Amino acid sequence: MTTASHRGAVDTAVHKGLAGVVVDTTAVSKVVPETNSLTYRGYAVQDLAEHCGFEEVAYLLWYGELPDHAQLERFCQRERAARRANRSLLSLVTRMPDTCHPMDVVRTAISYLGAEDPAEDDNSPDANRAKALRMMAVLPTIVAADHRRRHGQDPIAPHSHLGFAENFLNMCFGTIAPRKLVKAFEVSLILYAEHSFNASTFAARVVTSTRSDIYSAVTAAVGALKGPLHGGANEAVMRDMLEIGDPALAERWLLEKLAKKEKVMGFGHRVYKNGDSRVPTMKQALLDIASATNGFKWVRMYEALEGAMAAATGIEPNLDFPTGPAYHLLGFDTEIFTPIFVMSRITGWAAHIIEQSESNALIRPLSAYTGVPQRSIVA
Ligand code: ACO
C-alpha cells in the first residue's frame, strides 16, 4: 500500500464521484467486493449478526475489540442510563412541523444535543466515545417519540431493563416484541452499523477534518444519509412495493421503469458489483419476520423484483432492498426507515470520526474549472 503525500504532485485527472479513489486508510471495516466480504475490525459481519448483540458491535467499532462480560455490562449500563431525552429535547421534537420528514427531526435533534453540551468542542477519543454513546442512547427515544406523535400518541419512556433493540420496539409500539422479531430487527441494526467510506461516513470525516465537533460531523452525515441514492433508498423500496401492490405486477412495473431509464431503488452499489455481502443475512431476517407476521406477500414481491431485475440488467439488490419490507412488516411507518438506519450507523460514523481526529489531514480536494475564461468588468 502506498500513501501519497498531500503535498505531492497534482493529479489533474478528474475522478467524478471519487469513484475508484482511495482517500485514506481505515482500521474500522473492510469491504472486499470480489469476495462479497465485509468485516468490522476483522470480524465477518455475518458472524457478528449471528453471535452478537448490537451493543457489542457498537463497542467493537469504538474500542477495536469485542467486550468481555464485565466490559459489556458496564457499556450497556451506561447506554441504558443515557436513554432519556430531557424535557427541552422532547419539546423540540413536538414543536417540529408534523409535515416534515422524520430525518429532519433527527438532524435537528443531533444539532441540539451539540448545542446542549458544554464540552461540545472536546474532540479527544474518550470525549467523543462518551458523546457518541449519548447520541446512540437517546436517538431511539427521539425517533420513537416522533413516530408516535405522528399517530397522535404520547411518547413511551425508555425502559432500562430492556436491550437496545427491544427497548426501541417497545417505545414505538408499547409491547414487548417476540424474541424472534427482536433478533431479526437487531440483525438489521448490525448490518447497517458500518460500511467504510460511504457517502455519509465520508461527509462526517470531511467535517471532522476541519477539527469541528462530533455533533456537527454527525449532523452532516444525517443529511447525506437522507438522500435516496444512499440511506433514503430503504424508504423508496417500500414505497415502490406498495405502489406495485401485487407481486404479479412487479415484472411489468420494473420493465417500464427501466424503459424510462429510471433507477430501481434498492438495487446496485458503488462498491459491490456482484451482490451486496449483507443481503443474504438480511433476506433471512426478512423471512423470519415474514413467517412471524404472515407477511409472505412482501417476500413474493421481493423475489419477483429481484428475478426481473437480474434477467433485465444483472444488477443485484443492496441492503436497503430486504430492509424496506422487513421494517414494513415490523409495523414501522415508511418515513422512519432511514432514521432507524441513523440509530445504527451512528456507531460507524463515530468510529470514523474518532479515527479521523486521531490521524487528521484536512480533506480539501481540487476541481477542474470549466467556466468562462478570466475576463474584465466593462466599466
Ligand atoms: N436501477 C437501474 N439501473 C441501475 C441501478 C438501479 N438501481 N443501479 C445502477 N444502474 C445502472 C446505471 O443506470 C448505469 O447504467 P449505464 O452504465 O447504462 O448508464 C450503471 O448501472 C452504473 O450505475 P451508476 O449509477 O453509475 O453506479 P454508481 O456506482 O454511481 O451508483 C448507486 C451506485 C448510486 C447505489 C446506484 O446503483 C443507484 O442509484 N441505486 C439505487 C439507489 C439505492 O438503492 N441506493 C442504496 C445504496 S446502498 C446503501 O446506501 C445502504
XYZ file of C-alpha atoms and ligand atoms in Angstrom:
430
model
C 0.000 0.000 0.000
C 1.311 3.461 -0.842
C 0.309 6.610 0.960
C 0.702 9.611 -1.321
C 1.782 12.839 0.335
C -0.878 15.503 0.161
C 1.921 17.936 -0.752
C 2.977 15.810 -3.766
C 2.464 16.385 -7.478
C -1.049 17.428 -8.519
C -3.136 14.665 -10.158
C -5.126 16.542 -12.792
C -7.363 13.611 -13.776
C -10.996 14.157 -12.765
C -12.419 11.339 -10.594
C -16.115 12.153 -10.706
C -17.889 10.990 -7.570
C -14.421 9.998 -6.257
C -15.129 6.622 -7.900
C -12.176 4.279 -7.503
C -10.187 6.817 -5.446
C -8.550 5.677 -2.191
C -8.586 8.793 0.009
C -7.239 7.444 3.319
C -6.601 4.347 5.387
C -9.041 2.927 7.932
C -8.928 0.161 10.532
C -12.682 0.212 11.174
C -14.043 -2.034 8.437
C -13.003 -3.716 5.215
C -15.092 -4.309 2.120
C -13.838 -6.819 -0.442
C -16.251 -6.639 -3.364
C -14.585 -9.523 -5.251
C -15.422 -11.989 -2.470
C -18.553 -10.188 -1.237
C -16.937 -9.831 2.150
C -17.437 -7.169 4.820
C -15.609 -7.230 8.150
C -15.862 -4.890 11.148
C -12.492 -4.757 12.958
C -11.664 -8.109 11.352
C -14.915 -9.952 12.164
C -17.223 -11.044 9.330
C -20.469 -9.135 9.546
C -22.456 -12.374 9.146
C -20.749 -13.811 12.260
C -21.417 -10.624 14.214
C -25.085 -10.736 13.158
C -25.380 -14.365 14.269
C -23.453 -14.287 17.537
C -23.516 -10.707 18.883
C -25.934 -8.096 20.092
C -25.994 -4.591 18.651
C -24.397 -3.113 21.797
C -21.410 -5.492 21.456
C -20.954 -4.399 17.856
C -21.047 -0.720 18.872
C -18.371 -1.444 21.483
C -16.272 -3.308 18.911
C -16.452 -0.414 16.453
C -15.470 2.179 19.082
C -12.828 0.254 21.040
C -11.473 -2.113 18.366
C -12.147 -5.339 20.320
C -15.262 -7.233 21.360
C -16.055 -6.583 25.038
C -15.646 -9.205 27.743
C -18.628 -9.825 30.010
C -17.786 -7.058 32.511
C -16.977 -4.517 29.794
C -20.276 -5.247 28.057
C -22.190 -4.928 31.327
C -20.667 -1.510 32.017
C -21.226 -0.349 28.438
C -24.878 -1.428 28.469
C -25.450 0.194 31.849
C -24.086 3.496 30.563
C -26.186 3.236 27.388
C -29.351 2.424 29.339
C -28.748 5.297 31.760
C -28.431 7.804 28.904
C -31.662 6.947 27.039
C -33.951 9.588 28.481
C -34.495 12.727 26.412
C -34.768 15.798 28.614
C -37.879 17.941 28.503
C -36.396 20.588 26.222
C -35.311 17.999 23.644
C -38.710 16.266 23.688
C -40.475 19.602 23.385
C -38.253 20.464 20.414
C -39.439 17.252 18.727
C -43.092 18.014 19.373
C -42.666 21.551 18.020
C -41.254 20.347 14.689
C -43.885 20.529 11.905
C -45.522 17.114 11.623
C -45.367 17.593 7.858
C -41.557 17.437 7.962
C -39.653 14.253 7.233
C -38.537 12.380 10.394
C -34.941 12.723 9.147
C -35.351 16.493 9.639
C -36.242 15.774 13.276
C -33.183 13.538 13.689
C -30.884 16.126 12.075
C -32.249 18.884 14.335
C -32.086 16.719 17.469
C -28.409 15.868 16.902
C -27.601 19.511 16.362
C -29.492 20.388 19.555
C -27.567 17.766 21.560
C -24.397 19.564 20.470
C -25.788 22.941 21.496
C -26.643 21.494 24.926
C -23.178 20.019 25.516
C -20.823 22.451 27.285
C -17.878 20.263 26.194
C -19.020 20.224 22.553
C -15.542 21.076 21.241
C -13.606 18.438 23.218
C -12.531 16.090 20.415
C -10.458 13.653 22.478
C -11.266 9.979 21.736
C -12.744 9.389 25.202
C -14.910 12.506 24.990
C -16.091 11.517 21.515
C -16.909 7.965 22.649
C -18.969 9.411 25.541
C -20.816 11.786 23.207
C -21.411 9.006 20.681
C -22.856 6.818 23.451
C -25.229 9.604 24.449
C -26.354 10.022 20.813
C -26.747 6.266 20.342
C -28.777 6.029 23.575
C -31.104 8.979 23.111
C -31.773 8.813 19.361
C -34.174 5.844 19.606
C -36.162 7.782 22.226
C -36.451 10.710 19.799
C -37.286 8.567 16.744
C -39.930 6.610 18.684
C -41.476 9.765 20.196
C -41.671 11.307 16.718
C -43.203 8.110 15.296
C -45.875 8.105 17.989
C -46.729 11.808 17.815
C -47.485 11.380 14.111
C -50.120 8.856 15.209
C -51.457 11.209 17.913
C -49.890 9.044 20.669
C -47.897 10.088 23.740
C -44.251 9.031 23.947
C -43.300 5.909 25.899
C -40.351 6.346 28.240
C -37.321 4.096 27.707
C -37.005 1.003 29.913
C -33.613 0.417 31.461
C -34.167 -3.360 31.776
C -34.593 -3.840 28.008
C -31.852 -4.228 25.419
C -31.320 -1.563 22.759
C -33.419 -3.166 20.005
C -36.181 -4.451 22.290
C -36.482 -1.092 24.039
C -36.866 0.745 20.727
C -39.637 -1.601 19.559
C -41.379 -1.121 22.907
C -41.076 2.680 22.722
C -42.656 2.597 19.236
C -45.451 0.079 19.756
C -45.934 -0.228 23.520
C -45.488 -4.012 23.558
C -42.615 -6.387 24.178
C -41.958 -7.955 20.784
C -41.389 -11.735 20.424
C -37.715 -12.718 20.696
C -37.550 -13.780 17.019
C -38.666 -10.341 15.815
C -36.281 -8.541 18.180
C -33.383 -10.634 16.864
C -34.313 -10.017 13.212
C -34.513 -6.276 13.886
C -31.193 -6.379 15.723
C -29.608 -8.137 12.738
C -30.653 -5.198 10.543
C -29.030 -2.780 13.003
C -25.781 -4.792 12.979
C -25.725 -4.911 9.172
C -26.393 -1.169 8.906
C -23.774 -0.186 11.508
C -20.726 0.350 9.336
C -19.611 0.308 5.713
C -16.236 2.039 5.220
C -16.096 5.291 3.213
C -19.729 5.510 2.100
C -21.171 8.980 1.369
C -22.440 9.769 4.882
C -19.316 8.474 6.632
C -17.157 10.454 4.250
C -19.276 13.569 4.958
C -18.632 13.016 8.689
C -14.896 12.637 8.050
C -14.789 15.809 5.932
C -16.378 17.835 8.744
C -14.103 16.205 11.355
C -11.055 17.028 9.231
C -11.675 20.745 9.834
C -11.407 19.992 13.591
C -15.099 20.680 14.026
C -17.054 18.747 16.685
C -18.693 15.294 16.549
C -22.257 16.684 16.585
C -21.547 18.805 13.504
C -19.998 15.795 11.780
C -22.976 13.557 12.614
C -25.441 16.263 11.537
C -23.712 16.404 8.142
C -23.758 12.607 7.939
C -27.505 12.539 8.653
C -28.024 14.969 5.771
C -26.010 12.737 3.437
C -27.788 9.572 4.546
C -31.201 11.112 3.861
C -30.684 11.054 0.092
C -32.446 8.331 -1.930
C -29.172 7.208 -3.518
C -27.934 6.339 -0.016
C -29.944 5.563 3.142
C -33.182 7.017 1.801
C -33.355 4.039 -0.556
C -34.900 1.777 2.120
C -37.957 4.050 2.206
C -38.081 4.287 -1.585
C -38.038 0.475 -1.857
C -41.133 0.158 0.288
C -42.938 2.996 -1.453
C -42.295 1.241 -4.776
C -43.501 -2.119 -3.410
C -46.670 -0.508 -2.055
C -47.248 1.223 -5.394
C -46.905 -2.095 -7.273
C -49.262 -3.702 -4.755
C -49.357 -7.185 -6.297
C -46.238 -9.347 -6.886
C -47.776 -10.495 -10.196
C -47.420 -6.913 -11.485
C -43.800 -6.498 -10.349
C -42.067 -7.531 -13.571
C -44.128 -5.229 -15.782
C -43.617 -2.313 -13.359
C -39.860 -2.908 -13.323
C -39.521 -3.178 -17.103
C -41.476 0.061 -17.551
C -39.196 1.786 -15.054
C -36.075 0.579 -16.827
C -37.518 1.582 -20.214
C -37.872 5.127 -18.834
C -34.174 4.921 -17.774
C -35.144 5.335 -14.121
C -33.173 3.806 -11.262
C -34.845 0.985 -9.359
C -34.329 1.725 -5.678
C -32.640 -0.955 -3.591
C -30.539 -2.248 -6.481
C -26.920 -1.589 -7.409
C -23.977 -0.429 -5.365
C -20.924 1.727 -5.934
C -18.581 -0.861 -4.452
C -20.289 -4.256 -4.834
C -20.912 -5.161 -8.443
C -21.737 -8.849 -7.854
C -24.083 -8.562 -4.903
C -24.049 -6.840 -1.524
C -22.416 -9.017 1.163
C -25.119 -8.082 3.687
C -28.135 -9.098 1.623
C -28.291 -12.888 2.312
C -28.245 -12.295 6.094
C -30.899 -9.575 5.854
C -33.020 -11.662 3.492
C -33.056 -14.414 6.134
C -34.121 -11.813 8.733
C -36.914 -10.727 6.353
C -38.031 -14.371 6.038
C -38.048 -14.720 9.831
C -40.152 -11.569 10.169
C -42.482 -12.648 7.345
C -43.071 -16.049 8.959
C -43.898 -14.425 12.305
C -46.209 -11.802 10.777
C -47.796 -13.724 7.885
C -46.090 -11.292 5.536
C -45.078 -13.582 2.659
C -46.723 -11.282 0.125
C -43.701 -8.969 0.519
C -41.281 -11.874 0.155
C -43.003 -12.782 -3.132
C -42.744 -9.117 -4.158
C -39.028 -9.148 -3.242
C -38.390 -12.266 -5.294
C -40.413 -11.081 -8.290
C -38.498 -7.789 -8.457
C -35.129 -9.431 -7.779
C -35.698 -12.024 -10.537
C -36.950 -9.485 -13.071
C -34.034 -7.126 -12.342
C -31.490 -9.950 -12.651
C -32.979 -11.034 -16.003
C -33.155 -7.494 -17.375
C -29.888 -5.993 -16.088
C -27.934 -8.472 -13.951
C -27.925 -5.833 -11.163
C -28.227 -7.289 -7.642
C -30.142 -5.924 -4.621
C -28.369 -3.920 -1.919
C -29.085 -3.995 1.831
C -31.937 -1.494 1.549
C -33.942 -3.947 -0.564
C -34.702 -6.578 2.113
C -34.697 -3.978 4.894
C -37.582 -1.995 3.381
C -40.195 -4.800 3.549
C -38.714 -6.115 6.827
C -39.302 -2.763 8.555
C -42.761 -2.503 6.984
C -43.714 -5.903 8.398
C -42.408 -4.897 11.827
C -45.016 -2.120 11.746
C -42.886 0.962 11.141
C -44.102 3.860 9.028
C -42.047 4.078 5.860
C -40.692 7.528 6.784
C -38.831 6.247 9.815
C -36.827 3.601 7.972
C -33.932 5.989 7.382
C -33.976 7.364 10.964
C -33.621 3.724 12.089
C -30.613 3.456 9.786
C -29.184 6.515 11.626
C -29.746 4.823 15.013
C -27.421 2.091 13.811
C -24.929 3.939 11.580
C -24.173 6.467 14.352
C -21.852 3.737 15.653
C -19.847 3.505 12.422
C -19.795 7.280 11.962
C -18.430 7.762 15.485
C -15.687 5.170 14.912
C -14.619 7.043 11.776
C -14.823 10.451 13.459
C -12.511 9.185 16.214
C -10.132 7.663 13.661
C -10.104 10.836 11.540
C -9.409 13.009 14.626
C -6.509 10.785 15.670
C -4.768 10.934 12.293
C -6.047 14.068 10.701
C -5.384 15.761 7.379
C -7.768 18.444 6.188
C -9.877 16.956 3.362
C -9.767 19.504 0.591
C -9.738 18.123 -2.976
C -9.198 20.117 -6.145
C -11.536 20.838 -9.024
C -11.012 21.292 -12.755
C -12.505 24.622 -13.788
C -14.786 24.518 -16.851
C -16.367 28.001 -16.643
C -15.674 31.054 -18.801
C -12.026 32.157 -19.002
C -10.936 35.108 -16.861
C -12.466 38.344 -18.139
C -12.635 42.005 -17.168
C -15.572 44.021 -15.915
C -16.557 46.512 -18.577
C -16.932 49.820 -16.715
N -31.538 0.748 -11.306
C -31.306 0.800 -12.626
N -30.092 0.898 -13.177
C -29.061 0.951 -12.319
C -29.214 0.884 -10.921
C -30.519 0.787 -10.424
N -30.743 0.743 -9.116
N -28.020 0.966 -10.342
C -27.122 1.063 -11.319
N -27.745 1.059 -12.518
C -27.124 1.164 -13.819
C -26.947 2.641 -14.183
O -28.054 3.173 -14.857
C -25.692 2.607 -15.024
O -26.042 2.186 -16.306
P -25.321 2.825 -17.604
O -23.861 2.477 -17.442
O -26.013 2.175 -18.746
O -25.561 4.300 -17.515
C -24.866 1.502 -14.391
O -25.806 0.631 -13.766
C -23.889 2.029 -13.352
O -24.649 2.757 -12.385
P -24.142 4.045 -11.629
O -25.302 4.787 -11.059
O -23.199 4.822 -12.496
O -23.293 3.379 -10.493
P -22.848 4.075 -9.190
O -21.764 3.256 -8.657
O -22.571 5.518 -9.378
O -24.204 4.013 -8.331
C -25.836 3.625 -6.788
C -24.415 3.259 -7.234
C -25.973 5.134 -6.575
C -26.122 2.923 -5.446
C -26.852 3.140 -7.864
O -26.735 1.750 -8.045
C -28.258 3.530 -7.523
O -28.680 4.666 -7.788
N -29.054 2.604 -6.889
C -30.395 2.927 -6.452
C -30.341 3.655 -5.102
C -30.025 2.720 -3.959
O -30.557 1.632 -3.848
N -29.149 3.194 -3.055
C -28.754 2.440 -1.860
C -27.272 2.201 -1.845
S -26.798 1.051 -0.570
C -26.966 1.869 0.885
O -26.936 3.071 0.974
C -27.171 1.001 2.104
